[in-house]
Coordinates of C-alpha atoms in Angstrom, one line a residue:
Chain A
M71 CA 35.4 16.9 -26.5
T72 CA 33.8 20.1 -26.0
E73 CA 32.1 21.6 -23.6
R74 CA 28.9 23.3 -24.1
M75 CA 27.9 25.0 -20.8
P76 CA 24.5 25.3 -21.2
D77 CA 22.3 29.1 -20.3
F78 CA 19.3 27.6 -19.0
D79 CA 17.7 28.3 -15.7
G80 CA 19.2 25.6 -12.7
G81 CA 20.0 24.5 -15.4
R82 CA 23.7 24.0 -13.6
H83 CA 22.9 20.9 -10.8
G84 CA 21.2 18.6 -13.2
H85 CA 18.1 18.0 -13.6
L86 CA 15.8 14.3 -13.8
V87 CA 12.8 14.0 -14.6
I88 CA 11.1 10.8 -13.8
V89 CA 8.2 9.6 -14.6
G90 CA 5.5 6.8 -14.0
G91 CA 4.8 5.9 -17.9
H92 CA 1.8 7.2 -19.9
E93 CA 2.8 10.7 -19.8
D94 CA 0.9 12.9 -21.4
H95 CA 2.4 14.0 -25.0
E96 CA -1.0 14.4 -27.4
N97 CA -2.7 17.2 -25.1
S98 CA -1.3 19.0 -22.2
K99 CA 2.2 18.1 -22.1
E100 CA 2.6 18.9 -19.3
I101 CA 6.0 16.0 -18.1
L102 CA 6.9 16.9 -21.6
S103 CA 6.8 20.5 -21.7
R104 CA 8.8 20.9 -17.9
F105 CA 11.8 18.4 -19.3
V106 CA 12.1 20.2 -22.7
Q107 CA 12.3 24.0 -19.8
L108 CA 15.1 21.8 -18.0
S109 CA 16.8 21.0 -20.5
G110 CA 16.6 24.9 -22.3
G111 CA 13.4 25.2 -23.9
Q112 CA 12.9 25.4 -27.1
G113 CA 17.1 26.1 -27.9
A114 CA 17.4 22.3 -26.4
A115 CA 18.5 19.6 -27.7
I116 CA 17.3 17.1 -27.0
A117 CA 18.7 13.0 -27.8
V118 CA 15.6 10.7 -27.7
I119 CA 17.3 6.8 -27.2
T120 CA 14.8 4.4 -27.5
A121 CA 16.6 1.8 -27.0
A122 CA 14.1 -0.4 -24.5
S123 CA 11.3 -0.8 -26.6
R124 CA 11.0 -3.4 -29.3
V125 CA 9.2 -0.7 -30.8
P126 CA 11.8 1.8 -32.1
D127 CA 10.5 3.8 -34.4
K128 CA 7.1 4.4 -33.1
M129 CA 9.1 5.9 -30.1
W130 CA 11.4 7.7 -32.1
E131 CA 8.1 9.1 -33.5
R132 CA 6.4 9.8 -30.5
Y133 CA 9.0 12.2 -28.6
D134 CA 9.4 13.3 -32.4
V135 CA 6.6 15.1 -33.1
A136 CA 5.8 16.0 -29.1
F137 CA 9.5 17.9 -28.3
R138 CA 8.5 19.8 -31.3
E139 CA 5.9 20.9 -31.2
I140 CA 6.8 21.9 -27.5
G141 CA 9.4 24.0 -29.7
V142 CA 12.2 22.1 -30.4
R143 CA 14.4 22.4 -33.3
E144 CA 16.6 19.9 -32.1
V145 CA 15.5 16.4 -32.1
I146 CA 18.1 13.3 -32.5
R147 CA 17.0 10.3 -32.7
V148 CA 19.7 7.6 -30.4
D149 CA 19.3 4.2 -33.4
L150 CA 20.8 1.6 -31.1
P151 CA 20.6 -1.3 -33.1
D152 CA 23.5 -3.1 -30.7
R153 CA 25.7 -2.9 -27.9
A154 CA 29.3 -1.6 -30.6
T155 CA 26.6 1.3 -31.5
A156 CA 26.4 3.0 -28.1
N157 CA 30.3 3.1 -27.7
D158 CA 30.5 4.3 -31.2
P159 CA 32.5 7.2 -30.3
A160 CA 31.1 10.0 -32.0
L161 CA 27.7 8.6 -31.5
A162 CA 28.9 9.6 -27.5
V163 CA 30.7 13.5 -28.0
R164 CA 27.0 14.0 -29.6
V165 CA 24.8 12.6 -26.9
R166 CA 27.4 14.4 -24.6
A167 CA 26.3 17.5 -26.2
C168 CA 22.8 17.5 -25.7
T169 CA 21.5 19.4 -23.2
G170 CA 18.4 17.1 -23.0
I171 CA 18.5 13.0 -22.7
W172 CA 15.3 10.9 -22.8
M173 CA 14.6 7.4 -22.4
T174 CA 11.4 5.7 -23.6
G175 CA 10.1 3.0 -22.5
G176 CA 9.6 -0.5 -23.2
D177 CA 11.7 -3.1 -20.9
Q178 CA 15.2 -1.8 -18.3
K179 CA 16.7 -5.3 -19.1
R180 CA 17.0 -4.8 -23.0
L181 CA 18.1 -0.6 -22.1
L182 CA 21.1 -1.9 -20.0
A183 CA 21.4 -5.0 -21.7
M184 CA 22.3 -2.4 -24.7
I185 CA 24.1 0.6 -22.4
G186 CA 25.1 -0.1 -19.4
G187 CA 29.2 0.4 -19.3
T188 CA 29.3 2.4 -22.8
L189 CA 30.5 5.1 -24.0
L190 CA 27.5 6.7 -24.2
D191 CA 26.1 5.3 -20.7
E192 CA 29.3 7.6 -20.0
A193 CA 28.6 10.6 -21.9
M194 CA 25.3 11.0 -20.4
H195 CA 26.3 10.6 -17.0
A196 CA 29.3 13.5 -18.1
A197 CA 26.2 15.8 -19.4
L198 CA 24.4 15.6 -16.2
K199 CA 27.3 16.2 -14.2
E200 CA 29.6 17.8 -15.9
S201 CA 27.0 20.2 -17.6
G202 CA 24.4 20.7 -16.0
A203 CA 21.9 18.4 -18.2
C204 CA 18.2 17.4 -17.8
I205 CA 17.5 13.5 -17.9
G206 CA 14.4 11.8 -18.4
G207 CA 13.1 8.9 -18.6
T208 CA 9.0 7.0 -18.7
S209 CA 8.0 3.5 -17.9
A210 CA 11.5 0.8 -18.4
G211 CA 13.5 5.0 -19.2
A212 CA 12.8 5.4 -15.2
S213 CA 13.3 2.3 -13.5
A214 CA 16.6 1.9 -15.7
M215 CA 17.4 5.6 -13.6
C216 CA 18.1 3.2 -10.4
G217 CA 22.2 2.1 -10.0
H218 CA 19.9 -1.2 -8.1
M219 CA 17.3 -1.6 -10.7
L220 CA 14.4 -3.8 -10.5
A221 CA 15.1 -6.4 -13.5
D222 CA 11.8 -9.0 -13.0
G223 CA 9.3 -9.8 -11.2
K224 CA 6.6 -9.3 -9.7
A225 CA 4.3 -9.8 -6.5
D226 CA 0.4 -9.4 -7.4
L227 CA -1.4 -9.4 -4.0
L228 CA 1.8 -9.6 -1.4
P229 CA 4.8 -9.1 -0.9
E230 CA 6.6 -12.5 -2.0
K231 CA 10.4 -13.8 -1.1
G232 CA 12.3 -14.1 -4.2
S233 CA 9.4 -13.3 -7.3
V234 CA 11.3 -9.9 -7.6
S235 CA 14.7 -9.4 -9.0
L236 CA 17.3 -6.8 -9.8
G237 CA 19.7 -5.6 -11.7
A238 CA 22.0 -3.3 -12.4
G239 CA 21.1 0.3 -12.9
L240 CA 22.8 3.4 -15.4
G241 CA 23.0 5.0 -11.6
F242 CA 21.7 7.9 -11.8
V243 CA 20.4 8.2 -8.3
Q244 CA 21.3 5.8 -5.8
R245 CA 19.6 4.3 -2.7
V246 CA 16.2 3.6 -4.3
V247 CA 15.0 1.5 -6.3
I248 CA 11.4 3.0 -8.7
D249 CA 8.5 1.9 -10.5
Q250 CA 6.1 3.1 -12.2
H251 CA 3.2 2.4 -13.3
F252 CA 2.8 1.6 -9.5
S253 CA -1.2 2.9 -8.4
E254 CA -2.8 1.1 -11.5
R255 CA -1.1 -1.4 -11.7
H256 CA -1.2 -1.4 -8.1
R257 CA 2.7 -2.8 -7.9
L258 CA 3.0 -1.9 -3.8
A259 CA 3.5 -5.7 -3.0
R260 CA 6.3 -5.5 -6.1
L261 CA 7.4 -2.4 -4.1
L262 CA 7.4 -3.8 -1.0
T263 CA 9.3 -7.2 -1.9
I264 CA 11.9 -5.6 -2.5
V265 CA 12.2 -3.4 0.1
A266 CA 12.1 -6.1 1.9
Q267 CA 14.4 -8.6 1.0
N268 CA 16.9 -4.9 0.4
P269 CA 16.1 -1.9 3.6
Y270 CA 19.8 -0.6 2.5
L271 CA 17.3 0.6 -0.5
L272 CA 14.1 3.3 -0.9
G273 CA 11.3 2.3 -2.7
V274 CA 9.4 4.5 -5.2
G275 CA 6.5 4.0 -7.0
I276 CA 5.5 6.7 -9.5
D277 CA 2.5 6.2 -10.4
E278 CA 1.6 7.4 -14.7
D279 CA 1.4 10.2 -16.0
T280 CA 3.3 11.6 -12.9
A281 CA 7.1 12.6 -12.2
L282 CA 9.3 12.9 -9.8
V283 CA 11.3 16.1 -10.4
V284 CA 15.3 16.4 -8.4
E285 CA 17.7 19.3 -9.2
R286 CA 20.3 17.9 -7.6
G287 CA 22.1 19.1 -5.0
V288 CA 19.1 21.0 -4.1
G289 CA 15.1 19.4 -3.6
I290 CA 12.5 17.7 -5.9
E291 CA 8.7 18.0 -6.9
V292 CA 6.2 16.0 -7.9
I293 CA 4.1 17.1 -11.2
G294 CA 1.4 14.8 -13.9
A295 CA -1.4 13.5 -12.5
G296 CA -1.1 11.1 -9.6
S297 CA 1.2 10.7 -6.6
V298 CA 4.6 10.1 -6.0
T299 CA 5.2 6.9 -2.9
V300 CA 7.7 6.3 -1.0
V301 CA 9.0 2.8 1.2
D302 CA 10.9 3.0 3.6
G303 CA 11.7 -0.4 5.2
R304 CA 15.0 1.0 7.1
T305 CA 13.8 0.0 10.5
M306 CA 11.2 -2.4 10.0
I307 CA 11.2 -5.2 12.0
S308 CA 11.5 -8.7 9.8
D309 CA 11.7 -12.2 9.1
V310 CA 12.3 -12.0 5.5
A311 CA 15.9 -13.6 5.9
D312 CA 14.1 -17.2 7.3
I313 CA 11.4 -17.6 5.8
S314 CA 10.8 -19.8 2.4
T315 CA 11.1 -18.8 -1.4
G316 CA 7.3 -17.0 -2.3
G317 CA 6.7 -17.1 1.8
T318 CA 5.1 -13.4 2.6
P319 CA 7.7 -11.8 4.9
Q320 CA 6.1 -10.0 7.9
L321 CA 7.0 -6.6 8.3
I322 CA 6.3 -4.8 10.9
D323 CA 7.3 -0.2 10.5
V324 CA 8.3 0.5 7.4
R325 CA 7.2 4.2 7.3
L326 CA 5.7 5.3 4.0
H327 CA 5.1 8.6 2.9
L328 CA 2.7 9.8 -0.8
L329 CA 3.4 11.9 -2.2
P330 CA 1.0 13.8 -4.6
A331 CA 1.3 16.2 -7.5
G332 CA 1.8 19.4 -6.0
S333 CA 4.6 18.2 -2.9
S334 CA 8.0 19.4 -3.9
F335 CA 11.2 19.7 -0.8
A336 CA 13.4 21.6 -0.7
L337 CA 17.2 20.7 0.7
S338 CA 17.2 24.5 2.5
G339 CA 13.7 25.7 1.9
E340 CA 14.0 27.5 -1.2
I341 CA 11.6 25.8 -3.0
D342 CA 7.4 26.5 -2.4
H343 CA 5.6 24.4 -0.9
P344 CA 2.0 25.1 -2.6
H345 CA -0.3 22.6 0.0
Q346 CA 0.9 23.5 3.4
L347 CA 2.5 26.5 3.5
P348 CA 1.1 30.4 2.9
P349 CA 2.4 31.5 -0.7
G350 CA 6.1 33.2 -0.5
A351 CA 7.0 31.4 2.4
T352 CA 10.2 28.4 2.0
H353 CA 10.8 24.8 4.1
T354 CA 13.0 22.9 4.2
T355 CA 11.8 18.6 4.1
P356 CA 10.8 16.7 7.2
A357 CA 12.7 14.5 9.2
P358 CA 10.8 11.7 7.5
L359 CA 12.1 12.6 4.3
L360 CA 15.4 13.5 4.2
D361 CA 16.9 10.2 3.4
F362 CA 15.2 10.0 0.5
V363 CA 15.0 13.7 -1.1
R364 CA 19.0 13.4 0.0
N365 CA 19.4 10.4 -1.6
V366 CA 17.7 11.3 -5.3
T367 CA 19.4 14.9 -5.5
K368 CA 23.2 13.8 -4.5
R369 CA 25.7 15.6 -6.5
T370 CA 28.1 12.7 -7.2
S371 CA 31.6 12.9 -9.3
L372 CA 32.3 10.6 -12.0
S373 CA 33.5 7.8 -11.6
Chain B
M124 CA -31.6 -13.7 33.0
T125 CA -29.5 -17.3 33.5
E126 CA -26.2 -17.3 32.9
R127 CA -24.1 -19.3 31.3
M128 CA -20.6 -19.6 31.9
P129 CA -19.0 -21.5 29.0
D130 CA -16.5 -24.1 30.0
F131 CA -14.3 -24.2 27.0
D132 CA -9.8 -23.2 26.6
G133 CA -9.5 -19.5 26.7
G134 CA -13.2 -18.7 26.5
R135 CA -13.4 -16.9 29.3
H136 CA -11.7 -13.8 27.7
G137 CA -13.4 -14.3 25.1
H138 CA -12.8 -14.0 21.5
L139 CA -13.0 -12.1 17.6
V140 CA -12.3 -13.6 14.6
I141 CA -12.6 -11.3 12.0
V142 CA -12.5 -12.7 8.8
G143 CA -11.7 -10.7 5.4
G144 CA -14.6 -12.9 3.5
H145 CA -14.5 -15.6 1.1
E146 CA -13.9 -17.5 4.3
D147 CA -12.9 -21.1 3.1
H148 CA -16.6 -23.3 3.7
E149 CA -16.2 -26.5 1.8
N150 CA -12.9 -27.4 2.2
S151 CA -10.1 -27.2 5.0
K152 CA -13.0 -24.7 7.0
E153 CA -9.5 -23.9 8.5
I154 CA -11.7 -19.9 10.1
L155 CA -14.6 -21.5 11.0
S156 CA -13.1 -24.6 12.8
R157 CA -11.0 -22.3 15.0
F158 CA -14.2 -20.1 15.1
V159 CA -15.7 -23.0 15.9
Q160 CA -13.0 -24.1 18.8
L161 CA -13.5 -20.6 20.4
S162 CA -16.9 -21.4 20.7
G163 CA -16.9 -24.4 22.0
G164 CA -15.4 -27.0 19.6
Q165 CA -19.3 -30.0 18.7
G166 CA -21.1 -28.5 22.3
A167 CA -20.7 -24.7 21.3
A168 CA -24.8 -23.1 20.2
I169 CA -23.2 -21.0 17.1
A170 CA -25.9 -18.1 16.6
V171 CA -26.1 -17.3 12.9
I172 CA -27.1 -13.5 11.8
T173 CA -27.8 -12.8 8.6
A174 CA -28.5 -9.7 8.5
A175 CA -26.2 -8.0 6.3
S176 CA -26.7 -9.9 3.5
R177 CA -29.6 -9.4 1.0
V178 CA -29.9 -13.0 -0.1
P179 CA -30.0 -14.6 4.0
D180 CA -31.9 -18.1 3.4
K181 CA -28.3 -18.6 0.6
M182 CA -26.1 -16.8 3.7
W183 CA -27.8 -19.5 6.4
E184 CA -28.3 -22.6 4.8
R185 CA -24.3 -21.7 3.3
Y186 CA -23.1 -21.2 7.2
D187 CA -25.6 -24.0 8.5
V188 CA -24.5 -26.5 6.5
A189 CA -20.2 -26.0 7.2
F190 CA -20.8 -25.8 10.8
R191 CA -22.8 -28.6 11.1
E192 CA -19.8 -30.6 9.3
I193 CA -17.5 -29.0 11.7
G194 CA -19.3 -30.6 14.4
V195 CA -22.0 -28.3 15.7
R196 CA -24.4 -30.0 16.9
E197 CA -26.7 -26.5 18.2
V198 CA -26.9 -23.9 15.5
I199 CA -29.6 -21.4 15.4
R200 CA -30.6 -19.3 12.8
V201 CA -31.2 -15.6 13.8
D202 CA -33.8 -14.0 11.4
L203 CA -34.5 -10.0 10.6
P204 CA -36.7 -9.3 8.8
D205 CA -37.1 -6.0 10.4
R206 CA -35.8 -3.9 13.7
A207 CA -38.7 -4.9 15.7
T208 CA -36.8 -8.6 15.7
A209 CA -33.4 -7.7 16.8
N210 CA -35.6 -6.0 19.8
D211 CA -37.8 -9.9 20.8
P212 CA -36.5 -10.3 24.1
A213 CA -36.8 -13.6 23.4
L214 CA -34.5 -13.2 21.0
A215 CA -31.8 -11.0 22.8
V216 CA -32.1 -14.2 26.1
R217 CA -31.4 -17.3 22.9
V218 CA -28.5 -15.6 21.1
R219 CA -26.9 -14.0 24.8
A220 CA -27.4 -17.6 25.5
C221 CA -24.7 -19.2 22.7
T222 CA -21.6 -19.3 22.8
G223 CA -20.5 -18.8 19.4
I224 CA -22.4 -15.8 17.8
W225 CA -21.5 -15.2 13.3
M226 CA -22.0 -12.0 11.0
T227 CA -22.2 -12.8 7.3
G228 CA -21.3 -11.4 4.3
G229 CA -23.2 -8.4 2.6
D230 CA -23.8 -4.5 3.7
Q231 CA -22.8 -3.7 7.5
K232 CA -25.2 -0.8 6.8
R233 CA -27.7 -2.9 6.3
L234 CA -27.3 -4.7 9.2
L235 CA -26.3 -1.7 11.8
A236 CA -29.3 -0.4 10.9
M237 CA -31.0 -3.5 11.6
I238 CA -29.0 -4.4 15.0
G239 CA -27.4 -1.7 16.1
G240 CA -28.6 0.0 19.7
T241 CA -31.2 -3.2 19.9
L242 CA -31.8 -6.3 22.8
L243 CA -29.9 -7.9 20.6
D244 CA -26.2 -6.5 20.2
E245 CA -26.7 -5.7 23.8
A246 CA -27.0 -9.6 23.8
M247 CA -24.1 -10.3 21.6
H248 CA -22.0 -7.1 23.7
A249 CA -23.5 -9.7 27.5
A250 CA -21.9 -12.4 26.0
L251 CA -18.5 -11.7 24.7
K252 CA -17.6 -10.0 27.9
E253 CA -19.9 -12.1 30.2
S254 CA -19.8 -15.4 28.9
G255 CA -16.8 -15.0 26.9
A256 CA -18.3 -16.1 23.9
C257 CA -16.5 -16.0 20.6
I258 CA -18.1 -13.0 18.4
G259 CA -17.2 -13.7 14.6
G260 CA -17.6 -12.0 11.3
T261 CA -16.4 -12.1 7.6
S262 CA -16.5 -9.5 5.5
A263 CA -19.8 -6.8 6.1
G264 CA -19.3 -8.8 9.5
A265 CA -16.0 -8.5 10.2
S266 CA -16.1 -4.2 9.9
A267 CA -19.7 -4.2 11.7
M268 CA -17.1 -5.6 14.6
C269 CA -16.2 -1.7 15.3
G270 CA -16.9 0.9 17.2
H271 CA -16.3 3.7 13.9
M272 CA -17.1 1.4 11.0
L273 CA -16.1 2.0 7.2
A274 CA -19.7 2.4 5.7
D275 CA -19.3 3.6 2.2
G276 CA -17.4 4.7 -0.6
K277 CA -14.2 3.5 -2.6
A278 CA -10.8 5.6 -3.4
D279 CA -9.1 3.0 -6.5
L280 CA -5.8 4.1 -6.9
L281 CA -4.9 6.7 -4.4
P282 CA -6.4 8.0 -1.5
E283 CA -9.2 10.5 -1.6
K284 CA -10.3 13.4 0.3
G285 CA -14.4 12.7 1.3
S286 CA -14.6 10.1 -0.5
V287 CA -15.3 7.0 2.5
S288 CA -17.5 7.9 4.6
L289 CA -18.1 6.5 8.0
G290 CA -21.5 4.5 10.8
A291 CA -21.6 3.8 13.9
G292 CA -20.6 0.3 14.3
L293 CA -20.9 -2.6 16.6
G294 CA -17.9 -1.7 18.7
F295 CA -16.2 -5.0 20.0
V296 CA -13.2 -3.0 19.0
Q297 CA -12.5 0.4 19.3
R298 CA -10.0 3.1 18.0
V299 CA -9.3 1.0 14.9
V300 CA -11.2 0.9 11.4
I301 CA -11.4 -2.3 9.7
D302 CA -11.3 -2.9 5.9
Q303 CA -12.6 -6.3 3.7
H304 CA -10.8 -8.1 0.9
F305 CA -8.1 -6.4 1.1
S306 CA -5.0 -7.1 -1.0
E307 CA -7.9 -8.4 -3.5
R308 CA -9.5 -5.4 -4.6
H309 CA -6.9 -3.1 -3.6
R310 CA -8.3 -0.8 -1.0
L311 CA -4.8 0.5 0.9
A312 CA -6.7 4.3 -0.7
R313 CA -9.9 3.6 1.0
L314 CA -8.1 2.8 4.2
L315 CA -5.6 5.7 3.8
T316 CA -9.1 7.9 3.0
I317 CA -10.4 7.5 6.3
V318 CA -6.4 6.9 8.2
A319 CA -5.7 10.5 7.0
Q320 CA -8.9 12.0 7.9
N321 CA -8.8 10.4 11.1
P322 CA -5.5 9.4 12.9
Y323 CA -7.0 8.2 15.8
L324 CA -7.5 5.0 14.2
L325 CA -5.3 2.8 12.5
G326 CA -6.3 1.2 9.5
V327 CA -7.1 -3.0 9.0
G328 CA -7.6 -4.5 6.3
I329 CA -7.2 -8.0 6.4
D330 CA -7.1 -10.3 3.6
E331 CA -10.1 -12.8 2.0
D332 CA -10.1 -15.8 3.6
T333 CA -8.2 -14.4 6.6
A334 CA -9.1 -14.0 9.5
L335 CA -7.8 -11.6 13.2
V336 CA -8.3 -13.6 15.4
V337 CA -8.6 -12.0 19.0
E338 CA -7.9 -13.2 22.9
R339 CA -9.2 -10.0 24.6
G340 CA -6.9 -9.2 27.1
V341 CA -4.1 -11.4 25.7
G342 CA -3.4 -11.3 22.4
I343 CA -3.9 -11.5 18.9
E344 CA -2.8 -14.3 15.9
V345 CA -3.3 -14.2 11.8
I346 CA -5.1 -17.6 10.4
G347 CA -5.8 -18.7 6.9
A348 CA -4.4 -17.8 3.8
G349 CA -3.7 -14.1 3.2
S350 CA -2.2 -10.8 5.5
V351 CA -3.6 -8.9 7.6
T352 CA -2.7 -5.4 6.7
V353 CA -2.5 -2.6 9.4
V354 CA -2.3 1.2 8.2
D355 CA -0.8 3.2 11.9
G356 CA -1.8 7.8 10.6
R357 CA -1.2 8.6 14.0
T358 CA 1.9 10.5 13.5
M359 CA 2.3 11.3 9.8
I360 CA 2.5 14.8 8.9
S361 CA -0.1 15.4 6.7
D362 CA -1.9 18.4 4.6
V363 CA -5.9 16.7 4.4
A364 CA -7.7 19.4 6.1
D365 CA -6.2 22.4 4.2
I366 CA -7.0 20.5 0.4
S367 CA -10.0 20.3 -1.5
T368 CA -12.9 17.6 -1.8
G369 CA -12.0 14.6 -3.8
G370 CA -8.3 16.4 -3.4
T371 CA -5.9 13.7 -2.3
P372 CA -3.8 14.5 0.5
Q373 CA -0.1 14.4 1.4
L374 CA 1.3 12.1 3.8
I375 CA 4.5 11.7 5.4
D376 CA 5.3 9.4 7.5
V377 CA 2.1 6.5 7.7
R378 CA 3.4 3.3 9.6
L379 CA 3.4 0.3 7.6
H380 CA 2.5 -3.2 9.1
L381 CA 2.3 -6.5 7.5
L382 CA 1.1 -9.1 8.9
P383 CA 1.5 -12.7 7.1
A384 CA -0.6 -15.3 8.3
G385 CA 1.0 -17.3 11.2
S386 CA 1.4 -13.6 13.1
S387 CA 1.3 -14.0 16.1
F388 CA 1.6 -11.7 19.9
A389 CA 0.9 -11.5 23.0
L390 CA 0.4 -8.4 24.9
S391 CA 2.6 -10.1 28.0
G392 CA 4.8 -13.0 26.0
E393 CA 2.3 -16.1 26.4
I394 CA 1.8 -16.5 22.7
D395 CA 4.8 -18.1 20.4
H396 CA 5.7 -16.8 17.4
P397 CA 6.2 -19.1 14.1
H398 CA 8.3 -16.7 11.9
Q399 CA 10.9 -15.4 14.1
L400 CA 11.8 -17.0 17.5
P401 CA 12.6 -20.8 17.8
P402 CA 10.1 -23.1 18.7
G403 CA 9.0 -22.7 22.3
A404 CA 10.6 -18.9 22.9
T405 CA 8.1 -16.6 23.4
H406 CA 7.9 -13.8 22.6
T407 CA 5.4 -10.1 23.6
T408 CA 4.7 -7.5 21.1
P409 CA 7.0 -5.1 18.9
A410 CA 6.4 -1.8 20.1
P411 CA 5.5 -0.7 16.7
L412 CA 2.3 -2.9 17.0
L413 CA 1.7 -1.9 20.7
D414 CA -0.9 0.3 20.7
F415 CA -3.3 -1.5 18.2
V416 CA -2.3 -5.2 20.9
R417 CA -4.1 -3.6 23.0
N418 CA -6.5 -2.3 21.0
V419 CA -8.2 -4.6 19.5
T420 CA -7.9 -6.9 22.2
K421 CA -9.1 -4.4 24.6
R422 CA -11.2 -5.7 27.6
T423 CA -14.6 -2.7 27.7
S424 CA -17.3 -3.7 30.5
L425 CA -20.7 -3.6 29.4
S426 CA -21.9 0.7 28.8

């Protein structure tokens, strides 16, 4: 397979654009435009994977139109009627050559059942890690980015032991679990349920029309209309192991971070921070956020 | 004024029963029964203050029936058509002699406008602090317990600078701000708005049919159907002072505690903890909760 080395800005590290669903695709297109920019701009070759959705034609049309309106000339439909197709070597070569790969919403379990562990999955990782491609996903496509993926279940008002299950995700980020439509669907209780039972995972809730933009090895940024919420249960005191299924765990000292659009944090100080610092100043990530930024920006080699 | 020293269990310290609204008043009556017990049981003399409500007759009837069904023989209606009535010395003497004082829901601003700083207000404090009476309040009556009272405003999905205002409350607890109907009305964003702008105050969210029971100088307990959420912003990193009104503040390292019904914490180890400890064991309050428990149990003299 011939490697295609993109020459767009910053692309050498590889980016993730992790979107909380319902991103604007008709007007400002702020998030989709950023995804295109990080994929190489008008010269990008963008693959659209609609496998999460039960209405893939509608999803394809939406993003084909939006990306072309932004100016992308090469938008490629990755149609996956079955898992065998995701193991088609010719398809994998096409996706491997793309500079941007977009995963639509739908059901992350469906997406993983279709592509998890296939040649297509490998091609996506290679594109990101060896060629610095940009991987974007919205809603189900965002949750699917994690190694441990929020798969199923809900906790409406309070955390509820055993009510939410994890599955094996695509693993573009590790040691985090991502939920989407976060503030709009009041999903803190669901995220706390996961974190209570899996304190190893940092919980990340992304609002609608909001993206966590990750430059691997460098830093993160929040763009769009809402916020990214991070819950860190690593030092909490909890009785979750002792209570019955269905019970509400006692949680003491969960750390919560709210990062509105405009927030940005660099591992080594190279990103401006529009909120707290004067123009032109640089900063490093505050200590309470450091592991979160490290986890999502971590550059791992192909396994 | 002759002091009436109650002889009921534990009453020497004085209790607060702070309820998140919609407590059961027809079936189990768990919370109202606890309030009655802490007020002296069947021998209690309970005053019902309906001033927060615009339908005081309905409120009076509800609690008169409920308290009598629990077995209380002396239930006293405190009718406050105006502020002058709250300054009636004869009324103050009657309330001062009560072993339990209950504040209904409604609007905490209305309640404070009617009784804040009056002889009735003084009588309530004296009953609690000098005679060990029990002060209970639900919904508006819960928020009104604080020195700095959540008065007005909302933040639906995300914290919003300037959207929530404080007022002067009754001051039975200091350095905390209490919100109610907490999980049911998804009020974390509203509570974070207050805490972001007033990190001195610990935010306390109480669910419906749930009570934070405080024994002054001793400890706390959560009873009922839901949980009590505490948000502690004292060590957070925030840009709230620099952003515009209406903006979402960046909040890093807010401490969050979720205390479901059954949680109990003693300042000096005398209360059992049903979740974490074997039967009969005692414990003290974990360090991250210590200031919260200290603030709400603090015994202050009459000012």
